Amino acid sequence: GLCRCPGCRALDCDRPGEEFLSHKTDRYLNLWNRIAAKAVAIRPDVVLIGYMYNEYRLPPRKIRLTHGDHVLLGAVPSMMDDTTALFRGWAAMGAKKFFLRPNHHHFLGSVPRGMERYLYENLRESIACGAIGFDYDAPASRFVMDIEYYITAKMLADPDMDFEAACEELYSAYGAAAPEAKAYFE
């Protein structure tokens, strides 16, 4: 559904054989740079928020972010993305401030997935890359995903927490059924 006019297409950096919606980051960055330049001229302390999402989540190929100190980017990686490469690629193109806003809890969100370790590592990886905040988008909790929600909430409260200790803490909430809860989740 993105514009295909010659002006917008001139901003794209498509590679041969690439689908139209594979990479549209540079056209978004062009817009953010223009808005940031005008906003900073009016208010030098302004911080704009943009999202690295869907067809514009991958780092730009040509255009650099010209006002990196004034743009906070919300990273919305897919489960298949290398989060470290994503943050580093954007940083190489001028981005300085990030927060993580994944849709991970929506992906196959009503079956036991065993993704708690992935969520833990992904959050730690994002912190190591300089993420300054977190905003998890998630559907209503389903008991089969309790461990994922618990690990995510614990990580947000204490990013240095130990994974196994947090799991044991959750299992203990099941009281006498703690061994069965542990067996189920593991």
Coordinates of N, CA and C in Angstrom, one line a residue:
G1 N 0.8 -1.2 0.0 CA 0.0 0.0 0.0 C 0.8 1.3 0.0
L2 N 2.1 1.2 -0.2 CA 2.9 2.4 -0.2 C 2.9 3.1 -1.6
C3 N 3.1 4.4 -1.6 CA 3.1 5.2 -2.8 C 4.2 4.7 -3.8
R4 N 3.8 4.7 -5.0 CA 4.7 4.3 -6.1 C 5.0 5.4 -7.1
C5 N 4.7 6.6 -6.7 CA 5.0 7.7 -7.6 C 6.5 7.8 -7.9
P6 N 6.9 8.5 -9.0 CA 8.4 8.6 -9.3 C 9.2 9.2 -8.2
G7 N 8.6 10.2 -7.5 CA 9.4 10.9 -6.4 C 9.7 9.9 -5.2
C8 N 8.7 9.2 -4.8 CA 8.9 8.2 -3.7 C 9.8 7.1 -4.2
R9 N 9.6 6.6 -5.4 CA 10.4 5.5 -5.9 C 11.9 5.9 -6.0
A10 N 12.1 7.2 -6.3 CA 13.5 7.7 -6.4 C 14.2 7.6 -5.0
L11 N 13.5 7.5 -3.9 CA 14.1 7.4 -2.6 C 14.4 6.0 -2.2
D12 N 13.8 5.0 -2.9 CA 14.0 3.6 -2.6 C 15.3 3.1 -3.1
C13 N 15.8 2.1 -2.4 CA 17.1 1.5 -2.7 C 16.9 0.0 -2.9
D14 N 16.0 -0.3 -3.8 CA 15.7 -1.7 -4.1 C 16.8 -2.4 -4.8
R15 N 17.0 -3.6 -4.4 CA 18.0 -4.4 -5.1 C 17.4 -5.2 -6.2
P16 N 18.1 -5.6 -7.2 CA 17.5 -6.4 -8.3 C 16.8 -7.6 -7.8
G17 N 15.6 -7.8 -8.3 CA 14.8 -9.0 -7.9 C 14.1 -8.9 -6.6
E18 N 14.3 -7.8 -5.9 CA 13.6 -7.7 -4.6 C 12.2 -7.2 -4.7
E19 N 11.3 -7.8 -3.9 CA 9.9 -7.4 -3.9 C 9.8 -6.0 -3.5
F20 N 8.7 -5.3 -4.0 CA 8.5 -3.9 -3.7 C 8.5 -3.6 -2.2
L21 N 7.9 -4.3 -1.4 CA 7.8 -4.0 0.0 C 9.0 -4.6 0.9
S22 N 10.0 -5.1 0.3 CA 11.1 -5.7 1.0 C 11.9 -4.7 1.8
H23 N 12.1 -3.5 1.3 CA 13.0 -2.5 2.0 C 12.6 -1.1 1.6
K24 N 11.9 -0.4 2.4 CA 11.4 1.0 2.1 C 12.0 2.0 3.2
T25 N 13.0 1.6 3.9 CA 13.5 2.4 5.0 C 14.0 3.8 4.5
D26 N 14.7 3.9 3.4 CA 15.2 5.2 3.0 C 14.2 6.2 2.7
R27 N 13.0 5.8 2.2 CA 12.0 6.9 2.0 C 11.4 7.4 3.4
Y28 N 11.4 6.5 4.4 CA 10.9 6.9 5.7 C 12.0 7.8 6.3
L29 N 13.2 7.5 6.2 CA 14.3 8.3 6.7 C 14.4 9.6 6.1
N30 N 14.1 9.7 4.8 CA 14.0 11.0 4.2 C 13.0 11.9 4.8
L31 N 11.8 11.3 5.1 CA 10.7 12.1 5.8 C 11.2 12.5 7.2
W32 N 11.7 11.5 8.0 CA 12.1 11.9 9.4 C 13.2 13.0 9.4
N33 N 14.1 12.9 8.5 CA 15.2 13.9 8.4 C 14.6 15.3 8.1
R34 N 13.6 15.4 7.2 CA 13.0 16.7 6.9 C 12.2 17.2 8.1
I35 N 11.4 16.3 8.8 CA 10.7 16.7 9.9 C 11.6 17.2 11.1
A36 N 12.6 16.4 11.3 CA 13.6 16.7 12.4 C 14.3 18.0 12.2
A37 N 14.7 18.3 11.0 CA 15.3 19.6 10.7 C 14.4 20.8 11.0
K38 N 13.1 20.7 10.6 CA 12.2 21.7 10.9 C 11.9 21.8 12.4
A39 N 11.7 20.7 13.1 CA 11.4 20.7 14.5 C 12.5 21.2 15.3
V40 N 13.8 20.8 15.0 CA 14.9 21.3 15.8 C 15.1 22.8 15.6
A41 N 14.8 23.3 14.4 CA 14.9 24.8 14.2 C 13.9 25.5 15.1
I42 N 12.8 24.9 15.4 CA 11.8 25.6 16.3 C 12.1 25.3 17.7
R43 N 12.5 24.1 18.0 CA 12.7 23.7 19.4 C 14.0 22.8 19.5
P44 N 15.1 23.3 19.9 CA 16.4 22.6 19.9 C 16.4 21.3 20.8
D45 N 15.5 21.2 21.7 CA 15.5 20.1 22.6 C 14.5 19.0 22.2
V46 N 13.9 19.1 21.0 CA 12.9 18.2 20.6 C 13.5 16.8 20.4
V47 N 12.7 15.8 20.7 CA 13.0 14.4 20.4 C 11.8 13.8 19.6
L48 N 12.0 13.4 18.4 CA 10.9 12.7 17.6 C 11.0 11.2 17.8
I49 N 9.9 10.6 17.7 CA 9.8 9.1 17.8 C 9.4 8.6 16.4
G50 N 10.2 7.6 16.0 CA 9.9 6.9 14.8 C 10.0 5.4 15.0
Y51 N 9.5 4.6 14.1 CA 9.6 3.2 14.3 C 10.3 2.5 13.2
M52 N 11.1 1.5 13.6 CA 11.8 0.6 12.6 C 10.9 -0.6 12.5
Y53 N 10.0 -0.6 11.5 CA 8.9 -1.5 11.5 C 8.6 -2.1 10.1
N54 N 8.3 -3.3 10.0 CA 7.9 -4.0 8.8 C 8.9 -3.6 7.6
E55 N 8.4 -3.1 6.6 CA 9.3 -2.8 5.4 C 10.3 -1.7 5.6
Y56 N 10.2 -1.0 6.8 CA 11.2 0.0 7.1 C 11.9 -0.3 8.4
R57 N 12.0 -1.5 8.8 CA 12.7 -1.9 10.0 C 14.2 -2.1 9.8
L58 N 14.6 -2.5 8.6 CA 16.0 -2.8 8.3 C 16.8 -1.5 8.1
P59 N 18.1 -1.5 8.4 CA 18.8 -0.2 8.3 C 18.8 0.4 6.9
P60 N 18.8 1.7 6.8 CA 18.8 2.3 5.5 C 20.0 1.9 4.7
R61 N 19.9 2.0 3.4 CA 21.0 1.6 2.5 C 21.7 2.8 2.0
K62 N 21.1 4.0 1.9 CA 21.8 5.1 1.4 C 21.7 6.4 2.2
I63 N 20.5 6.7 2.7 CA 20.3 7.9 3.5 C 20.7 7.7 4.9
R64 N 21.4 8.7 5.5 CA 21.8 8.6 6.9 C 20.8 9.5 7.7
L65 N 20.6 9.1 9.0 CA 19.8 9.9 9.9 C 20.6 11.1 10.3
T66 N 20.1 12.3 9.9 CA 20.9 13.5 10.1 C 20.7 14.1 11.5
H67 N 19.7 13.8 12.2 CA 19.5 14.3 13.5 C 19.4 13.2 14.6
G68 N 20.4 12.3 14.6 CA 20.3 11.2 15.5 C 20.1 11.5 17.0
D69 N 20.6 12.7 17.4 CA 20.4 13.1 18.8 C 18.9 13.5 19.1
H70 N 18.2 13.7 18.1 CA 16.8 14.2 18.2 C 15.7 13.2 17.7
V71 N 16.2 11.9 17.5 CA 15.2 10.9 17.0 C 15.4 9.7 17.9
L72 N 14.3 9.2 18.5 CA 14.2 8.0 19.3 C 13.5 6.9 18.4
L73 N 14.2 5.8 18.1 CA 13.6 4.8 17.2 C 13.1 3.6 18.0
G74 N 11.9 3.2 17.8 CA 11.3 2.0 18.3 C 11.6 0.9 17.4
A75 N 12.4 -0.1 17.8 CA 12.7 -1.2 17.0 C 11.6 -2.3 17.2
V76 N 11.0 -2.7 16.1 CA 10.0 -3.7 16.0 C 10.5 -4.9 15.2
P77 N 11.5 -5.6 15.7 CA 12.0 -6.7 14.9 C 11.1 -7.9 14.8
S78 N 11.3 -8.7 13.8 CA 10.6 -9.9 13.6 C 11.3 -11.0 14.4
M79 N 10.7 -12.1 14.6 CA 11.3 -13.2 15.4 C 12.6 -13.7 14.6
M80 N 12.6 -13.4 13.3 CA 13.7 -14.0 12.5 C 14.9 -13.0 12.4
D81 N 14.7 -11.7 12.9 CA 15.7 -10.7 12.7 C 16.9 -10.9 13.7
D82 N 18.1 -10.6 13.3 CA 19.2 -10.5 14.2 C 19.2 -9.1 14.8
T83 N 18.7 -9.0 16.1 CA 18.5 -7.7 16.7 C 19.8 -6.9 16.8
T84 N 20.9 -7.6 17.1 CA 22.2 -6.9 17.2 C 22.6 -6.3 15.8
A85 N 22.4 -7.0 14.8 CA 22.7 -6.5 13.4 C 21.8 -5.3 13.1
L86 N 20.6 -5.4 13.5 CA 19.6 -4.4 13.3 C 20.0 -3.1 14.0
F87 N 20.3 -3.1 15.3 CA 20.7 -1.9 16.0 C 22.0 -1.4 15.5
R88 N 23.0 -2.3 15.2 CA 24.3 -1.8 14.7 C 24.2 -1.2 13.3
G89 N 23.4 -1.8 12.5 CA 23.2 -1.2 11.2 C 22.6 0.2 11.2
W90 N 21.6 0.4 12.0 CA 21.0 1.7 12.2 C 22.0 2.7 12.8
A91 N 22.7 2.2 13.8 CA 23.7 3.1 14.4 C 24.8 3.6 13.4
A92 N 25.2 2.7 12.5 CA 26.1 3.0 11.5 C 25.6 4.1 10.5
M93 N 24.3 4.2 10.5 CA 23.6 5.2 9.6 C 23.1 6.4 10.4
G94 N 23.6 6.6 11.6 CA 23.4 7.8 12.4 C 22.4 7.8 13.5
A95 N 21.7 6.6 13.7 CA 20.8 6.5 14.8 C 21.6 6.3 16.1
K96 N 21.1 7.0 17.2 CA 21.8 7.0 18.5 C 20.9 6.5 19.6
K97 N 19.6 6.6 19.5 CA 18.6 6.3 20.6 C 17.6 5.3 20.1
F98 N 17.5 4.2 20.8 CA 16.6 3.1 20.5 C 15.8 2.7 21.7
F99 N 14.6 2.1 21.4 CA 13.9 1.3 22.4 C 13.3 0.1 21.7
L100 N 13.1 -1.0 22.4 CA 12.7 -2.2 21.8 C 11.2 -2.3 22.0
R101 N 10.4 -2.5 20.9 CA 9.0 -2.7 20.9 C 8.6 -3.8 20.0
P102 N 8.9 -5.0 20.4 CA 8.6 -6.2 19.5 C 7.2 -6.7 19.6
N103 N 6.8 -7.4 18.6 CA 5.5 -8.1 18.6 C 5.7 -9.6 18.9
H104 N 6.7 -9.9 19.6 CA 7.0 -11.3 19.8 C 5.9 -12.1 20.5
H105 N 5.1 -11.5 21.4 CA 4.1 -12.2 22.1 C 2.9 -12.5 21.1
H106 N 2.8 -11.9 20.0 CA 1.7 -12.1 19.0 C 2.0 -13.3 18.2
F107 N 3.3 -13.7 18.0 CA 3.7 -14.8 17.1 C 3.3 -16.1 17.7
L108 N 2.3 -16.8 17.0 CA 1.8 -18.1 17.5 C 1.4 -17.9 19.0
G109 N 0.7 -16.9 19.3 CA 0.4 -16.5 20.7 C -0.6 -17.3 21.5
S110 N -1.0 -18.4 21.1 CA -1.9 -19.1 22.0 C -1.6 -20.6 22.1
V111 N -0.3 -20.9 21.8 CA 0.2 -22.3 22.0 C 1.4 -22.2 22.9
P112 N 1.7 -23.3 23.6 CA 3.0 -23.3 24.3 C 4.2 -23.3 23.3
R113 N 5.0 -22.3 23.4 CA 6.0 -22.0 22.3 C 7.4 -22.3 22.8
G114 N 7.7 -22.2 24.1 CA 9.0 -22.4 24.6 C 9.9 -21.2 24.2
M115 N 9.4 -20.0 24.1 CA 10.2 -18.9 23.6 C 10.8 -18.0 24.8
E116 N 10.6 -18.5 26.0 CA 11.0 -17.6 27.1 C 12.5 -17.4 27.1
R117 N 13.3 -18.4 26.8 CA 14.8 -18.1 26.7 C 15.1 -17.2 25.6
Y118 N 14.4 -17.3 24.4 CA 14.7 -16.3 23.3 C 14.3 -14.9 23.8
L119 N 13.2 -14.7 24.4 CA 12.8 -13.4 24.9 C 13.8 -12.8 25.8
Y120 N 14.3 -13.6 26.7 CA 15.3 -13.2 27.7 C 16.6 -12.8 27.0
E121 N 17.1 -13.6 26.1 CA 18.3 -13.3 25.3 C 18.1 -12.1 24.4
N122 N 17.0 -12.0 23.8 CA 16.7 -10.8 22.9 C 16.7 -9.5 23.7
L123 N 16.1 -9.5 24.9 CA 16.1 -8.3 25.7 C 17.5 -7.9 26.1
R124 N 18.3 -8.9 26.6 CA 19.7 -8.7 27.0 C 20.5 -8.2 25.8
E125 N 20.3 -8.7 24.7 CA 21.0 -8.3 23.5 C 20.7 -6.8 23.1
S126 N 19.4 -6.5 23.3 CA 19.0 -5.1 23.0 C 19.6 -4.1 24.0
I127 N 19.7 -4.5 25.2 CA 20.3 -3.7 26.3 C 21.8 -3.5 25.9
A128 N 22.5 -4.6 25.5 CA 23.9 -4.5 25.2 C 24.1 -3.6 24.0
C129 N 23.1 -3.5 23.1 CA 23.2 -2.6 21.9 C 22.8 -1.2 22.2
G130 N 22.4 -0.9 23.4 CA 22.1 0.5 23.8 C 20.7 0.8 23.9
A131 N 19.8 -0.1 23.9 CA 18.4 0.2 24.0 C 18.1 0.9 25.3
I132 N 17.4 2.0 25.3 CA 17.2 2.8 26.5 C 15.8 2.6 27.1
G133 N 14.9 1.8 26.4 CA 13.6 1.6 26.9 C 12.9 0.4 26.2
F134 N 11.8 0.0 26.7 CA 11.1 -1.2 26.2 C 9.6 -1.0 26.3
D135 N 8.9 -1.5 25.2 CA 7.5 -1.4 25.1 C 7.0 -2.7 24.5
Y136 N 6.6 -3.6 25.2 CA 6.1 -4.9 24.7 C 4.7 -4.8 24.3
D137 N 4.4 -5.1 23.0 CA 3.0 -5.2 22.5 C 2.6 -6.7 22.7
A138 N 1.5 -7.0 23.3 CA 1.1 -8.4 23.6 C -0.4 -8.5 23.7
P139 N -0.9 -9.7 23.3 CA -2.3 -10.0 23.5 C -2.5 -10.3 24.9
A140 N -3.8 -10.5 25.3 CA -4.1 -10.9 26.7 C -3.4 -12.2 27.0
S141 N -2.9 -12.3 28.2 CA -2.2 -13.5 28.7 C -3.0 -14.8 28.5
R142 N -2.3 -15.8 28.1 CA -2.9 -17.1 28.1 C -2.0 -18.0 29.0
F143 N -2.6 -18.8 29.8 CA -1.8 -19.6 30.8 C -0.7 -20.4 30.1
V144 N -0.8 -20.8 28.9 CA 0.3 -21.5 28.2 C 1.5 -20.6 28.0
M145 N 1.3 -19.3 28.1 CA 2.4 -18.4 27.9 C 2.8 -17.7 29.2
D146 N 2.3 -18.1 30.3 CA 2.6 -17.4 31.6 C 4.1 -17.2 31.8
I147 N 4.9 -18.2 31.4 CA 6.3 -18.1 31.7 C 6.9 -17.0 30.8
E148 N 6.5 -16.9 29.6 CA 7.0 -15.8 28.7 C 6.7 -14.4 29.2
Y149 N 5.4 -14.2 29.7 CA 5.1 -13.0 30.2 C 5.8 -12.7 31.5
Y150 N 6.0 -13.7 32.3 CA 6.7 -13.5 33.6 C 8.1 -13.1 33.4
I151 N 8.8 -13.9 32.5 CA 10.2 -13.6 32.2 C 10.4 -12.2 31.6
T152 N 9.5 -11.8 30.7 CA 9.5 -10.4 30.1 C 9.4 -9.4 31.2
A153 N 8.4 -9.5 32.1 CA 8.1 -8.6 33.1 C 9.3 -8.5 34.1
K154 N 9.8 -9.6 34.5 CA 10.9 -9.7 35.4 C 12.2 -9.0 34.8
M155 N 12.4 -9.2 33.5 CA 13.5 -8.6 32.8 C 13.4 -7.1 32.7
L156 N 12.2 -6.6 32.5 CA 12.0 -5.2 32.4 C 12.2 -4.5 33.8
A157 N 11.8 -5.2 34.9 CA 12.1 -4.7 36.2 C 13.5 -4.9 36.7
D158 N 14.2 -5.9 36.2 CA 15.5 -6.2 36.6 C 16.3 -6.8 35.4
P159 N 16.9 -6.0 34.6 CA 17.6 -6.5 33.4 C 18.7 -7.5 33.7
D160 N 19.3 -7.4 34.9 CA 20.4 -8.3 35.2 C 20.0 -9.6 35.9
M161 N 18.7 -9.9 35.9 CA 18.2 -11.1 36.6 C 18.7 -12.4 35.9
D162 N 18.8 -13.4 36.7 CA 19.2 -14.7 36.2 C 18.0 -15.4 35.7
F163 N 18.1 -16.0 34.5 CA 17.0 -16.7 33.8 C 16.4 -17.8 34.6
E164 N 17.3 -18.7 35.1 CA 16.9 -19.9 35.8 C 16.2 -19.5 37.1
A165 N 16.7 -18.5 37.8 CA 16.1 -18.0 39.1 C 14.7 -17.5 38.9
A166 N 14.5 -16.7 37.8 CA 13.2 -16.2 37.5 C 12.2 -17.3 37.2
C167 N 12.7 -18.3 36.4 CA 11.8 -19.5 36.1 C 11.4 -20.2 37.4
E168 N 12.4 -20.4 38.3 CA 12.1 -21.1 39.6 C 11.1 -20.3 40.4
E169 N 11.2 -18.9 40.4 CA 10.3 -18.1 41.1 C 8.9 -18.2 40.6
L170 N 8.8 -18.3 39.3 CA 7.4 -18.5 38.7 C 6.9 -19.9 39.1
Y171 N 7.7 -20.9 39.0 CA 7.2 -22.2 39.3 C 6.7 -22.3 40.8
S172 N 7.4 -21.6 41.7 CA 7.0 -21.6 43.1 C 5.6 -21.0 43.3
A173 N 5.2 -20.1 42.4 CA 3.8 -19.6 42.6 C 2.7 -20.6 42.4
Y174 N 3.1 -21.7 41.9 CA 2.1 -22.8 41.7 C 2.0 -23.7 43.0
G175 N 2.7 -23.3 44.0 CA 2.6 -24.0 45.3 C 3.0 -25.5 45.2
A176 N 2.1 -26.3 45.7 CA 2.3 -27.8 45.7 C 2.5 -28.3 44.2
A177 N 1.9 -27.6 43.3 CA 2.0 -28.1 41.9 C 3.2 -27.5 41.2
A178 N 4.2 -26.9 41.9 CA 5.4 -26.4 41.3 C 6.2 -27.4 40.4
P179 N 6.3 -28.6 40.9 CA 7.1 -29.6 40.1 C 6.4 -29.9 38.7
E180 N 5.0 -29.9 38.8 CA 4.3 -30.2 37.6 C 4.3 -29.0 36.6
A181 N 4.3 -27.7 37.2 CA 4.4 -26.5 36.4 C 5.7 -26.5 35.7
K182 N 6.8 -26.8 36.5 CA 8.1 -26.8 35.9 C 8.2 -27.8 34.8
A183 N 7.7 -29.0 35.0 CA 7.8 -30.0 34.0 C 7.0 -29.6 32.7
Y184 N 5.9 -28.9 32.9 CA 5.1 -28.5 31.8 C 5.8 -27.4 31.0
F185 N 6.3 -26.4 31.7 CA 7.0 -25.3 30.9 C 8.3 -25.7 30.3
E186 N 9.0 -26.6 31.0 CA 10.3 -27.0 30.5 C 10.1 -28.1 29.4

